[in-house]
Amino acid sequence: MGVAVFEVFGQEGPGAAMRHAGSLCAATPELAILLAEELFCRRSEYRALWVVPRDAISRAPQEGDVLGPAEPRGYRLGAGYRATVGKWRRFGGEQLVDR
Amino acid sequence: MDLDLRAAFEARIARGDLIEAGDAMPDGYRRQCLRLIVTHANSELMGALPEREWIPRAPGLARKLAVLAKVQDEIGHAQMIYRVAEDLAEPYGITRADMLDDLLAGRAKFHNVFSYPAPTWADVGIIAWLVDGAALETQGALLRTSYAPYARILRRICAEEAVHLKHGEDIVLTLAGGTPAQRAMLQDALERWWRPLLHFFGPPGDARNSDAFRWRIRTAGNEELRQGFLRKYVPKIQRLGLRIPDPELRYDEDLGRYAYGDPDWEEFWRVVRGEGPRTAERLALRRASRLEQDWVRVAIGGESAA
């Protein structure tokens, strides 16, 4: 029986996203959960845990690559539409702009 | 690593980028991070020993629970830090068992401060308040290290060390406000620990040009850390009416720093070489525990150390 690396994720409060807590070594998923509770939950930090074998995680980017589009794509972002402020001004509606 | 890769790495560091475990890095960077991180893990493991001696003797259930929790925290920190070290050491084929072998054989360092005895309950208070306070200075600066996996676990470790510090502060305040015998015990403990506390940060010296600083593995020099510690704790110690055993200690207004007497750096180097008053005894205890607990390690699928 060999020991594998597990990555531990925890939920800090109701509705929170699972966040990486750290990693540990264990021989089985059951032992990994036991150790995760000992290592990361001594002060009730989390209400739920995900304990995942590191080998099960697929990674991106591959070496040398970057994630996301290479060119700026303002039309996908709110910040790409700043011109609306000036356009409202034409209608005397600056105060109506949502900030 | 060829020169282009090295230049690319140094450019990343220069623009404040952080390094992850799988990233390309110069061998020197990996080795320096590894040495720093393994020494820290060893220190957490060995640091639990002087306090463990006090679990059965703690005065009252509340103090016993607090010391138990602190010892459990230190061992937990060691587990998390060895895990970070294992990822760094993977290209060298070095495992956690190898790291423990090196520690127990005296080939790897642990912090000097854990080579000293803790003969009274006041020592427990001084250790938790001032040794953990000193550790927080060092670890607080390391939160800005360029090696991100270490910085991430340090955030959790620092939060827990801050609790240890409050626990120690509470013990010290209780003794300082206690009977003349309790105050005398506290004064004695402070006198035992003052020199190891000055030694804690290492000798002064300008290390700014070293790789460790250029690569932002370390971000604060020894003297800078020691001065931060003195600024924080000297006024508190004096307010308690305790006498700091250094007639030359004074705050120099012009220089904005504390001056202190020669803390005997020869002794510092003796302890670094493994000749501290409790070094051999504590390593022997750790060796014995490792063998006694070997059956647990084997039962949960780990590597036998026997």
Coordinates of C-alpha atoms in Angstrom, one line a residue, chain B residues 115-245:
Chain B
S115 CA 17.8 23.2 22.3
Y116 CA 17.2 24.9 25.6
P117 CA 15.5 23.4 28.8
A118 CA 12.1 24.5 30.0
P119 CA 12.5 23.8 33.8
T120 CA 9.5 25.8 35.2
W121 CA 5.9 26.7 34.2
A122 CA 7.2 30.3 33.7
D123 CA 9.4 29.0 30.9
V124 CA 6.3 27.7 29.2
G125 CA 4.8 31.2 29.4
I126 CA 8.0 32.9 28.2
I127 CA 8.3 30.4 25.3
A128 CA 4.7 30.8 24.2
W129 CA 4.8 34.6 24.5
L130 CA 8.3 35.6 23.4
V131 CA 9.6 32.6 21.4
D132 CA 6.4 32.5 19.5
G133 CA 6.4 36.3 19.2
A134 CA 9.9 36.1 17.7
A135 CA 8.7 33.3 15.4
L136 CA 5.9 35.5 14.2
E137 CA 8.3 38.3 13.3
T138 CA 10.2 35.9 11.1
Q139 CA 7.2 34.1 9.7
G140 CA 5.3 37.4 9.2
A141 CA 8.1 38.6 6.9
L142 CA 8.1 35.3 5.1
L143 CA 4.4 35.8 4.1
R144 CA 6.0 38.0 1.3
T145 CA 8.3 35.2 0.1
S146 CA 8.3 34.5 -3.7
Y147 CA 7.6 30.8 -3.2
A148 CA 3.8 30.8 -3.1
P149 CA 3.0 27.3 -1.7
Y150 CA 5.0 28.2 1.4
A151 CA 3.4 31.7 1.7
R152 CA -0.1 30.1 1.6
I153 CA 0.5 27.7 4.5
L154 CA 2.3 30.4 6.4
R155 CA -1.0 32.4 6.5
R156 CA -2.6 29.6 8.4
I157 CA 0.4 29.0 10.6
C158 CA 0.8 32.7 11.5
A159 CA -2.9 32.8 12.5
E160 CA -2.4 29.9 14.9
E161 CA 0.9 31.2 16.2
A162 CA -0.9 34.4 17.1
V163 CA -3.2 32.4 19.3
H164 CA -0.2 30.7 21.0
L165 CA 1.2 34.2 21.7
K166 CA -2.0 35.2 23.4
H167 CA -1.9 32.0 25.5
G168 CA 1.7 32.8 26.5
E169 CA 0.9 36.4 27.2
D170 CA -2.0 35.2 29.5
I171 CA 0.4 32.9 31.5
V172 CA 3.0 35.6 31.8
L173 CA 0.4 38.3 32.9
T174 CA -1.0 35.8 35.5
L175 CA 2.4 35.1 37.0
A176 CA 3.4 38.7 36.9
G177 CA 0.4 39.6 38.9
G178 CA 0.8 36.7 41.3
T179 CA 2.8 35.9 44.5
P180 CA 6.4 37.0 45.0
A181 CA 7.4 33.4 44.3
Q182 CA 5.6 33.4 41.0
R183 CA 7.2 36.8 40.0
A184 CA 10.6 35.4 40.9
M185 CA 10.0 32.3 38.8
L186 CA 9.0 34.5 35.9
Q187 CA 12.1 36.7 36.3
D188 CA 14.3 33.6 36.4
A189 CA 12.7 32.3 33.2
L190 CA 13.2 35.6 31.4
E191 CA 16.8 35.6 32.4
R192 CA 17.2 32.1 30.9
W193 CA 15.5 33.0 27.7
W194 CA 16.8 36.5 27.0
R195 CA 20.0 35.4 25.3
P196 CA 18.4 32.7 23.1
L197 CA 15.8 35.3 22.1
L198 CA 18.5 37.7 20.9
H199 CA 20.1 34.7 19.1
F200 CA 16.8 33.8 17.6
F201 CA 17.2 36.0 14.5
G202 CA 20.8 35.1 13.8
P203 CA 23.9 37.4 13.8
P204 CA 23.6 40.8 12.2
G205 CA 25.1 41.2 8.8
D206 CA 24.1 42.5 5.4
A207 CA 22.7 39.7 3.5
R208 CA 20.9 41.9 1.0
N209 CA 23.2 40.9 -1.9
S210 CA 22.6 37.2 -1.4
D211 CA 20.5 35.1 -3.7
A212 CA 18.0 34.6 -0.9
F213 CA 17.1 38.3 -1.1
R214 CA 17.5 38.7 -4.8
W215 CA 15.1 35.9 -5.4
R216 CA 12.8 37.2 -2.6
I217 CA 12.9 33.9 -0.7
R218 CA 13.7 36.1 2.3
T219 CA 12.5 39.6 2.6
A220 CA 13.8 40.9 5.9
G221 CA 17.4 40.8 7.4
N222 CA 18.3 39.3 10.8
E223 CA 18.9 42.7 12.5
E224 CA 15.7 44.2 11.0
L225 CA 13.7 41.3 12.5
R226 CA 15.4 41.5 15.8
Q227 CA 14.8 45.3 16.1
G228 CA 11.1 44.7 15.2
F229 CA 10.9 42.1 18.1
L230 CA 12.7 44.4 20.6
R231 CA 10.4 47.4 19.7
K232 CA 7.3 45.3 20.3
Y233 CA 8.3 43.4 23.4
V234 CA 10.9 45.4 25.5
P235 CA 8.3 48.0 26.5
K236 CA 5.8 45.3 27.5
I237 CA 8.4 43.3 29.5
Q238 CA 9.5 46.5 31.3
R239 CA 5.9 47.5 32.0
L240 CA 5.5 44.2 33.9
G241 CA 8.3 45.3 36.2
L242 CA 10.6 42.5 34.9
R243 CA 14.4 43.2 34.6
I244 CA 15.9 42.4 31.3
P245 CA 19.4 40.9 31.9

